CSV table of C-alpha atoms and ligand atoms in Angstrom, one decimal:
chain,number,residue,atom,x,y,z
A,1,MET,CA,14.7,-29.7,3.4
A,2,LEU,CA,15.2,-26.8,5.8
A,3,LEU,CA,12.2,-24.6,5.9
A,4,LEU,CA,13.0,-21.0,6.6
A,5,ILE,CA,9.7,-19.3,6.1
A,6,PRO,CA,7.7,-17.3,8.6
A,7,GLY,CA,5.0,-20.0,8.9
A,8,PRO,CA,4.1,-22.7,8.5
A,9,VAL,CA,7.5,-23.3,10.2
A,10,GLN,CA,9.8,-26.3,10.4
A,11,THR,CA,8.4,-28.6,13.1
A,12,ARG,CA,9.8,-31.3,15.3
A,13,PRO,CA,9.2,-34.9,14.2
A,14,GLU,CA,7.2,-35.7,17.3
A,15,VAL,CA,4.9,-32.7,16.6
A,16,ARG,CA,4.3,-34.0,13.0
A,17,SER,CA,3.8,-37.6,14.0
A,18,ALA,CA,1.2,-36.5,16.6
A,19,MET,CA,-1.1,-35.9,13.6
A,20,ALA,CA,-1.2,-39.5,12.7
A,21,VAL,CA,-4.2,-40.4,14.8
A,22,ASP,CA,-8.0,-40.5,14.4
A,23,ILE,CA,-9.8,-38.4,17.0
A,24,ALA,CA,-13.5,-37.5,17.4
A,25,PRO,CA,-13.4,-33.9,18.6
A,26,TRP,CA,-16.7,-34.2,20.4
A,27,ASP,CA,-15.7,-37.3,22.2
A,28,ARG,CA,-15.6,-36.9,26.0
A,29,ASP,CA,-12.1,-38.3,26.1
A,30,PHE,CA,-10.8,-35.4,24.0
A,31,PHE,CA,-12.4,-32.7,26.1
A,32,PRO,CA,-9.8,-32.6,28.9
A,33,GLU,CA,-7.0,-32.3,26.3
A,34,SER,CA,-8.8,-29.5,24.5
A,35,ILE,CA,-9.4,-27.7,27.9
A,36,ALA,CA,-5.8,-28.1,28.9
A,37,ILE,CA,-4.6,-26.6,25.7
A,38,ARG,CA,-6.8,-23.5,26.2
A,39,GLU,CA,-5.7,-23.1,29.8
A,40,LYS,CA,-2.0,-23.3,28.8
A,41,VAL,CA,-2.5,-20.8,26.0
A,42,ARG,CA,-4.2,-18.4,28.5
A,43,ASP,CA,-1.3,-18.8,30.9
A,44,VAL,CA,1.4,-18.3,28.2
A,45,ALA,CA,-0.4,-15.0,27.3
A,46,GLY,CA,-0.3,-13.9,31.0
A,47,GLY,CA,-4.0,-14.4,31.4
A,48,LEU,CA,-5.6,-15.1,34.8
A,49,PRO,CA,-8.1,-18.1,35.2
A,50,ASP,CA,-11.1,-16.1,36.4
A,51,ARG,CA,-10.5,-13.0,34.2
A,52,HIS,CA,-9.2,-14.2,30.8
A,53,VAL,CA,-10.0,-16.8,28.3
A,54,ALA,CA,-8.3,-18.4,25.3
A,55,LEU,CA,-10.8,-18.8,22.5
A,56,PRO,CA,-9.9,-21.2,19.7
A,57,LEU,CA,-11.1,-20.7,16.1
A,58,GLN,CA,-10.6,-23.0,13.2
A,59,GLY,CA,-8.5,-21.7,10.3
A,60,ALA,CA,-5.8,-19.4,9.2
A,61,GLY,CA,-4.4,-16.3,10.9
A,62,HIS,CA,-6.6,-14.0,8.8
A,63,PHE,CA,-9.7,-15.7,10.2
A,64,ILE,CA,-8.8,-15.1,13.9
A,65,VAL,CA,-7.8,-11.5,13.1
A,66,GLU,CA,-11.2,-11.0,11.4
A,67,ALA,CA,-13.0,-12.7,14.3
A,68,ALA,CA,-11.3,-10.3,16.8
A,69,ILE,CA,-12.3,-7.3,14.7
A,70,ARG,CA,-15.9,-8.4,14.2
A,71,THR,CA,-16.3,-9.4,17.8
A,72,PHE,CA,-14.8,-6.3,19.5
A,73,VAL,CA,-15.1,-3.3,17.2
A,74,PRO,CA,-18.8,-2.4,17.2
A,75,ALA,CA,-20.3,-2.2,13.7
A,76,ALA,CA,-22.2,1.0,14.3
A,77,ALA,CA,-20.3,3.0,16.9
A,78,GLY,CA,-16.9,1.5,16.6
A,79,LYS,CA,-13.8,2.7,14.6
A,80,LEU,CA,-10.6,0.9,14.2
A,81,LEU,CA,-7.3,2.8,13.8
A,82,VAL,CA,-4.8,0.5,12.2
A,83,VAL,CA,-1.1,1.2,12.7
A,84,SER,CA,0.1,0.5,9.1
A,85,ASN,CA,3.8,-0.3,8.8
A,86,GLY,CA,3.7,-3.4,6.7
A,87,ALA,CA,1.8,-5.9,4.6
A,88,TYR,CA,0.0,-7.6,7.5
A,89,ALA,CA,-1.3,-4.3,8.9
A,90,ASP,CA,-2.7,-3.7,5.4
A,91,ARG,CA,-4.4,-7.1,5.6
A,92,MET,CA,-5.9,-6.1,9.0
A,93,GLU,CA,-7.2,-2.9,7.3
A,94,ARG,CA,-8.8,-4.9,4.5
A,95,LEU,CA,-10.4,-7.4,6.9
A,96,ALA,CA,-12.0,-4.6,8.9
A,97,ARG,CA,-13.2,-2.7,5.8
A,98,GLU,CA,-14.8,-5.9,4.3
A,99,ALA,CA,-16.4,-6.5,7.7
A,100,GLY,CA,-18.1,-3.1,7.2
A,101,ARG,CA,-16.1,-1.5,10.0
A,102,ASP,CA,-15.1,2.2,10.1
A,103,VAL,CA,-11.4,2.3,9.6
A,104,ALA,CA,-8.6,4.9,9.9
A,105,ILE,CA,-5.0,4.4,9.1
A,106,LEU,CA,-1.9,5.7,10.9
A,107,ARG,CA,0.7,5.3,8.2
A,108,ILE,CA,4.3,4.7,9.3
A,109,PRO,CA,7.3,3.5,7.1
A,110,ASP,CA,7.7,-0.3,7.2
A,111,THR,CA,11.3,0.1,8.2
A,112,ARG,CA,10.6,1.1,11.8
A,113,GLY,CA,8.2,0.5,14.7
A,114,VAL,CA,5.5,3.1,15.5
A,115,THR,CA,6.3,5.4,18.5
A,116,PRO,CA,3.9,5.8,21.4
A,117,GLY,CA,3.8,9.5,20.6
A,118,GLU,CA,2.6,8.9,17.1
A,119,VAL,CA,-0.2,6.8,18.4
A,120,ALA,CA,-1.1,9.2,21.2
A,121,ALA,CA,-1.4,12.1,18.6
A,122,ALA,CA,-3.5,10.0,16.2
A,123,LEU,CA,-5.9,9.0,19.0
A,124,ALA,CA,-6.1,12.6,20.3
A,125,ALA,CA,-6.9,13.8,16.7
A,126,ASP,CA,-9.8,11.3,16.2
A,127,SER,CA,-12.2,10.9,19.1
A,128,ALA,CA,-14.3,8.4,17.1
A,129,VAL,CA,-11.6,5.8,17.3
A,130,THR,CA,-12.6,3.1,19.7
A,131,HIS,CA,-9.8,0.5,18.9
A,132,LEU,CA,-6.2,0.5,17.9
A,133,GLY,CA,-5.2,-2.4,15.6
A,134,ILE,CA,-1.6,-3.2,15.8
A,135,VAL,CA,0.7,-5.9,14.4
A,136,TYR,CA,3.2,-7.0,17.0
A,137,SER,CA,5.8,-8.5,14.7
A,138,GLU,CA,5.2,-7.2,11.2
A,139,THR,CA,6.1,-10.3,9.1
A,140,GLY,CA,6.0,-8.2,5.9
A,141,SER,CA,9.2,-6.3,6.9
A,142,GLY,CA,10.6,-7.8,10.1
A,143,ILE,CA,10.1,-4.8,12.4
A,144,VAL,CA,8.5,-5.1,15.8
A,145,ASN,CA,6.0,-2.6,17.2
A,146,ASP,CA,6.3,-1.9,21.0
A,147,VAL,CA,3.0,-3.2,22.1
A,148,VAL,CA,3.7,-2.4,25.8
A,149,ALA,CA,4.6,1.2,25.2
A,150,VAL,CA,1.8,1.7,22.7
A,151,GLY,CA,-0.7,0.0,25.0
A,152,GLU,CA,0.1,2.5,27.7
A,153,VAL,CA,-1.0,5.4,25.5
A,154,VAL,CA,-4.1,3.5,24.3
A,155,ARG,CA,-5.0,2.9,28.0
A,156,ALA,CA,-4.4,6.5,28.9
A,157,ALA,CA,-6.6,7.6,26.0
A,158,GLY,CA,-9.4,5.3,27.2
A,159,ARG,CA,-9.4,3.2,24.0
A,160,ARG,CA,-9.1,-0.5,23.3
A,161,MET,CA,-6.5,-2.5,21.5
A,162,ILE,CA,-6.4,-5.6,19.2
A,163,VAL,CA,-3.0,-7.2,18.8
A,164,ASP,CA,-2.1,-9.3,15.8
A,165,GLY,CA,0.4,-11.4,17.5
A,166,VAL,CA,0.4,-14.1,14.8
A,167,SER,CA,4.1,-14.1,14.2
A,168,ALA,CA,5.0,-12.9,17.7
A,169,PHE,CA,3.1,-15.0,20.3
A,170,GLY,CA,5.4,-17.3,22.2
A,171,ALA,CA,8.6,-15.4,21.2
A,172,LEU,CA,8.0,-11.8,22.0
A,173,PRO,CA,7.0,-11.0,25.6
A,174,PHE,CA,3.3,-10.4,26.3
A,175,ASP,CA,1.4,-10.2,29.6
A,176,LEU,CA,-2.3,-9.8,29.2
A,177,LYS,CA,-3.0,-9.1,32.9
A,178,ALA,CA,-0.6,-6.1,32.7
A,179,GLN,CA,-2.4,-4.7,29.6
A,180,PRO,CA,-6.0,-4.2,30.5
A,181,GLU,CA,-6.6,-2.2,27.3
A,182,VAL,CA,-6.2,-5.3,25.2
A,183,ASP,CA,-9.4,-6.9,23.9
A,184,ALA,CA,-7.7,-9.6,22.0
A,185,MET,CA,-4.2,-11.0,21.4
A,186,VAL,CA,-4.5,-13.3,18.4
A,187,PHE,CA,-2.1,-15.9,17.0
A,188,THR,CA,-2.0,-19.3,15.2
A,189,SER,CA,-0.7,-22.8,15.9
A,190,ASN,CA,1.9,-22.7,13.2
A,191,LYS,CA,4.3,-19.9,14.0
A,192,CYS,CA,6.4,-19.4,17.2
A,193,ILE,CA,4.8,-22.2,19.1
A,194,GLU,CA,6.0,-24.4,16.2
A,195,GLY,CA,2.9,-26.4,15.7
A,196,LEU,CA,1.1,-27.2,12.4
A,197,PRO,CA,-1.4,-24.9,10.6
A,198,GLY,CA,-5.1,-25.1,11.3
A,199,MET,CA,-6.0,-23.3,14.5
A,200,GLY,CA,-6.2,-19.7,15.6
A,201,PHE,CA,-6.5,-18.5,19.2
A,202,ALA,CA,-7.6,-15.2,20.7
A,203,VAL,CA,-6.8,-14.5,24.3
A,204,CYS,CA,-9.2,-12.0,25.8
A,205,PRO,CA,-10.7,-10.5,29.0
A,206,ILE,CA,-13.9,-12.5,29.8
A,207,GLU,CA,-15.7,-9.3,30.7
A,208,ARG,CA,-15.1,-7.9,27.2
A,209,VAL,CA,-16.1,-11.1,25.5
A,210,GLU,CA,-19.4,-11.1,27.4
A,211,ALA,CA,-20.0,-7.5,26.6
A,212,SER,CA,-19.5,-8.0,22.9
A,213,ALA,CA,-22.3,-10.5,22.3
A,214,GLY,CA,-24.1,-9.7,19.0
A,215,ASN,CA,-21.4,-7.5,17.5
A,216,ALA,CA,-19.9,-9.9,15.0
A,217,ALA,CA,-22.8,-10.1,12.6
A,218,SER,CA,-21.3,-13.5,11.8
A,219,TRP,CA,-21.8,-16.8,13.5
A,220,SER,CA,-18.6,-18.3,12.3
A,221,PHE,CA,-16.4,-15.4,13.4
A,222,ASP,CA,-18.1,-14.5,16.6
A,223,LEU,CA,-15.7,-15.1,19.5
A,224,SER,CA,-18.4,-14.2,22.0
A,225,ASP,CA,-20.4,-17.2,20.7
A,226,VAL,CA,-17.2,-19.4,21.0
A,227,TYR,CA,-17.2,-18.3,24.6
A,228,ALA,CA,-20.9,-18.8,25.2
A,229,THR,CA,-20.7,-22.3,23.7
A,230,GLY,CA,-17.8,-23.1,26.1
A,231,ARG,CA,-20.0,-21.9,29.0
A,232,ARG,CA,-22.9,-23.9,27.9
A,233,ALA,CA,-21.4,-27.1,26.5
A,234,GLY,CA,-18.0,-27.2,28.2
A,235,PHE,CA,-14.7,-25.5,27.2
A,236,GLY,CA,-13.5,-28.7,25.5
A,237,SER,CA,-16.2,-28.4,22.9
A,238,PHE,CA,-16.2,-26.9,19.5
A,239,ARG,CA,-19.2,-25.4,17.6
A,240,PHE,CA,-17.9,-26.8,14.2
A,241,THR,CA,-15.5,-29.5,13.3
A,242,PRO,CA,-12.0,-28.4,14.3
A,243,PRO,CA,-8.7,-29.6,12.6
A,244,VAL,CA,-8.5,-31.9,15.5
A,245,GLN,CA,-5.2,-33.5,14.5
A,246,ALA,CA,-3.6,-30.1,14.2
A,247,LEU,CA,-5.0,-29.2,17.6
A,248,HIS,CA,-3.6,-32.4,19.1
A,249,ALA,CA,-0.2,-31.7,17.6
A,250,PHE,CA,-0.4,-28.1,18.8
A,251,GLY,CA,-0.8,-29.5,22.3
A,252,VAL,CA,2.5,-31.5,21.8
A,253,ALA,CA,4.3,-28.4,20.5
A,254,LEU,CA,3.0,-26.3,23.4
A,255,ASP,CA,4.3,-28.8,26.0
A,256,ILE,CA,7.7,-28.8,24.3
A,257,PHE,CA,7.6,-25.0,24.2
A,258,ILE,CA,6.9,-24.9,28.0
A,259,ALA,CA,9.5,-27.6,28.8
A,260,GLU,CA,12.2,-25.6,26.8
A,261,GLY,CA,11.7,-22.6,29.0
A,262,GLY,CA,8.7,-20.8,27.3
A,263,GLN,CA,8.9,-17.4,25.8
A,264,PRO,CA,12.3,-16.2,27.1
A,265,ALA,CA,14.0,-19.3,25.8
A,266,ARG,CA,12.3,-19.1,22.4
A,267,LEU,CA,13.1,-15.5,22.0
A,268,ALA,CA,16.8,-16.2,22.9
A,269,ARG,CA,17.0,-18.9,20.2
A,270,TYR,CA,15.3,-16.8,17.5
A,271,CYS,CA,17.4,-13.7,18.4
A,272,GLU,CA,20.5,-15.9,17.9
A,273,ASN,CA,19.2,-17.3,14.7
A,274,CYS,CA,18.5,-13.8,13.4
A,275,ARG,CA,21.8,-12.4,14.4
A,276,ILE,CA,23.7,-15.2,12.7
A,277,LEU,CA,21.6,-14.8,9.5
A,278,TYR,CA,21.9,-11.0,9.5
A,279,GLU,CA,25.7,-10.9,10.1
A,280,GLY,CA,26.3,-13.8,7.7
A,281,CYS,CA,24.4,-12.2,4.8
A,282,VAL,CA,26.0,-8.8,5.4
A,283,LYS,CA,29.4,-10.6,5.1
A,284,LEU,CA,28.2,-11.9,1.7
A,285,GLY,CA,27.6,-8.4,0.6
A,286,LEU,CA,23.8,-8.5,0.9
A,287,VAL,CA,22.1,-5.3,2.1
A,288,PRO,CA,19.5,-5.8,4.9
A,289,TYR,CA,16.1,-4.2,4.5
A,290,LEU,CA,16.3,-2.9,8.1
A,291,ASP,CA,18.9,-1.3,10.3
A,292,TRP,CA,20.0,-3.7,13.0
A,293,LYS,CA,18.3,-1.6,15.7
A,294,GLU,CA,14.9,-2.0,13.9
A,295,GLN,CA,15.4,-5.7,13.1
A,296,GLY,CA,13.0,-8.0,15.0
A,297,PRO,CA,13.9,-11.6,15.7
A,298,ILE,CA,11.2,-13.3,13.5
A,299,ILE,CA,12.1,-12.6,9.9
A,300,ALA,CA,14.9,-10.9,8.1
A,301,LEU,CA,14.7,-9.3,4.7
A,302,PHE,CA,17.5,-8.4,2.3
A,303,HIS,CA,17.4,-6.3,-0.9
A,304,GLN,CA,17.6,-8.3,-4.0
A,305,PRO,CA,21.1,-7.8,-5.5
A,306,LYS,CA,21.0,-5.4,-8.4
A,307,HIS,CA,23.1,-7.8,-10.5
A,308,PRO,CA,21.3,-8.8,-13.8
A,309,GLY,CA,21.8,-12.5,-12.9
A,310,PHE,CA,19.5,-12.2,-9.8
A,311,LYS,CA,16.0,-13.4,-10.3
A,312,LEU,CA,14.0,-14.2,-7.2
A,313,LEU,CA,12.4,-17.4,-8.4
A,314,GLU,CA,15.8,-18.7,-9.7
A,315,PHE,CA,17.4,-17.8,-6.5
A,316,VAL,CA,14.7,-19.7,-4.5
A,317,GLU,CA,15.2,-22.8,-6.8
A,318,ALA,CA,19.0,-22.6,-6.4
A,319,LEU,CA,18.6,-22.5,-2.7
A,320,LYS,CA,16.2,-25.4,-2.8
A,321,ARG,CA,18.7,-27.5,-4.6
A,322,ARG,CA,21.0,-26.7,-1.7
A,323,GLY,CA,18.4,-27.9,0.8
A,324,VAL,CA,16.9,-24.6,2.0
A,325,LEU,CA,13.4,-23.4,1.3
A,326,ILE,CA,12.5,-19.7,1.5
A,327,SER,CA,9.5,-17.6,0.4
A,328,ASN,CA,9.3,-17.1,-3.3
A,329,PHE,CA,7.6,-13.7,-3.0
A,330,HIS,CA,8.1,-10.5,-1.0
A,331,ASN,CA,5.6,-8.0,0.2
A,332,THR,CA,7.7,-4.9,0.4
A,333,VAL,CA,7.5,-2.1,-2.2
A,334,GLU,CA,11.2,-2.6,-3.1
A,335,PRO,CA,12.3,-6.0,-4.3
A,336,THR,CA,13.6,-8.0,-1.4
A,337,PHE,CA,13.8,-11.6,-0.3
A,338,ARG,CA,12.9,-12.8,3.1
A,339,ILE,CA,14.1,-15.5,5.4
A,340,GLY,CA,12.3,-16.7,8.5
A,341,CYS,CA,14.3,-17.1,11.7
A,342,ILE,CA,11.5,-19.1,13.5
A,343,GLY,CA,10.6,-22.8,13.8
A,344,HIS,CA,12.4,-25.8,15.0
A,345,VAL,CA,15.8,-24.4,13.8
A,346,GLY,CA,18.9,-23.2,15.6
A,347,PRO,CA,22.3,-21.7,14.9
A,348,ASP,CA,23.6,-24.7,13.1
A,349,GLU,CA,20.7,-24.7,10.6
A,350,ILE,CA,21.1,-20.9,10.1
A,351,ARG,CA,24.9,-21.2,9.4
A,352,PHE,CA,24.0,-24.0,6.9
A,353,ALA,CA,21.5,-21.6,5.3
A,354,VAL,CA,24.1,-18.8,5.1
A,355,GLY,CA,26.4,-21.2,3.3
A,356,ALA,CA,23.5,-22.2,0.9
A,357,ILE,CA,22.8,-18.5,0.2
A,358,ARG,CA,26.4,-18.0,-0.7
A,359,GLY,CA,26.3,-21.1,-3.0
A,360,ALA,CA,23.1,-20.0,-4.6
A,361,LEU,CA,24.4,-16.5,-5.4
A,362,GLU,CA,27.4,-18.2,-7.0
A,363,ASP,CA,25.1,-20.6,-9.0
A,364,LEU,CA,23.4,-17.5,-10.4
A,365,GLY,CA,26.7,-15.8,-11.2
A,366,VAL,CA,25.8,-13.0,-8.8
A,367,ARG,CA,28.8,-13.7,-6.7
A,368,GLN,CA,32.3,-14.8,-7.7
A,369,LYS,CA,33.3,-18.3,-6.4
A,370,ASN,CA,35.8,-18.0,-3.6
A,371,ALA,CA,35.2,-14.2,-3.2
A,372,ALA,CA,35.9,-12.9,0.3
B,401,PLP,C1,1.2,-15.3,9.2
B,401,PLP,C2,0.5,-14.0,9.7
B,401,PLP,C3,-0.9,-13.8,9.6
B,401,PLP,C4,-1.8,-14.8,9.1
B,401,PLP,O1,-1.5,-15.5,8.0
B,401,PLP,P1,-2.4,-16.8,7.5
B,401,PLP,O2,-1.8,-17.1,6.2
B,401,PLP,O3,-3.8,-16.3,7.4
B,401,PLP,O4,-2.3,-17.8,8.6
B,401,PLP,C5,-1.4,-12.7,10.2
B,401,PLP,N1,-0.6,-11.7,10.7
B,401,PLP,C6,0.8,-11.9,10.8
B,401,PLP,C7,1.6,-10.8,11.4
B,401,PLP,C8,1.4,-13.0,10.3
B,401,PLP,O5,2.7,-13.2,10.4
């Protein structure tokens, strides 16, 4: 089965088979491996050894996003402005509210990225805002927010930034040392690095982590405690049992990522995947959710055909019979279906998927067999 979902993504056999081992995470033999993974993650994020640190946290992407919010946005004097142009931004908002943080929303259509001018105006209008929360690649719609340009206005306004890079990290460029306004860039093991689910990471300036001790009001979600534990017990250690096989497999995936040419190579492959998918679906008469100029390389959405024969679940089942698995839900207001361009897939797989989409539309009677 070809998995075309925006995480967990299709992985390489050698990544999956790395899971088939027993490991004691607190065993001294595992420490060097765990430390090496953290250091490679820091380097991929553009962090510097003495200034930045990669902090791992067990669990899903939501957990690491919540941890970053709790750790860096002060409960009493902090306020998070969330750039809301999609479903994952809405999730960031909910995580912050349920953590008791003061939250404001900068609402933008989910069909385009936010402009630096919009962010600058919103920050100027609300001096209570301490942090901007932004989703780098909005997996809900496929748009990309320009984290570099937005970061510049955040820095100029003297505020801080938390970046949800869960579906971006490893594919879209990011350089932490060039963005001193960033408190945390967060991501997980199972998206663009093409590992298995189970681990989240936040890459942060050490100085900011140290200054945030006591903010989180949660032991589990306190990144400053993750850091303090590393200082005390060694950076290979974990406070609580990690999904150690997923971490081990992530290390394998990370080495493959680096050997393949890192972020530029991954971006090039995903861009090519996305272009073939977008153009192929347009040729089939499908209407993309985004204009090409707003289309990011991670996921592409298409409007559900208005034909009475089209039902999303039946379409997904028809595609599955043809060997392609896509999401059976959408999180846009308008009915769409979404196809991931990420994971261990290339142009051949995407061409195969376009053929399967054509076949599935025919199976449903939405498209005439042998139509142009
Ligand atoms: C996948 C994703 C998440 C986290 O999802 P989990 O299901 O919690 O792992 C968060 N933000 C973005 C942008 C994502 O794509």
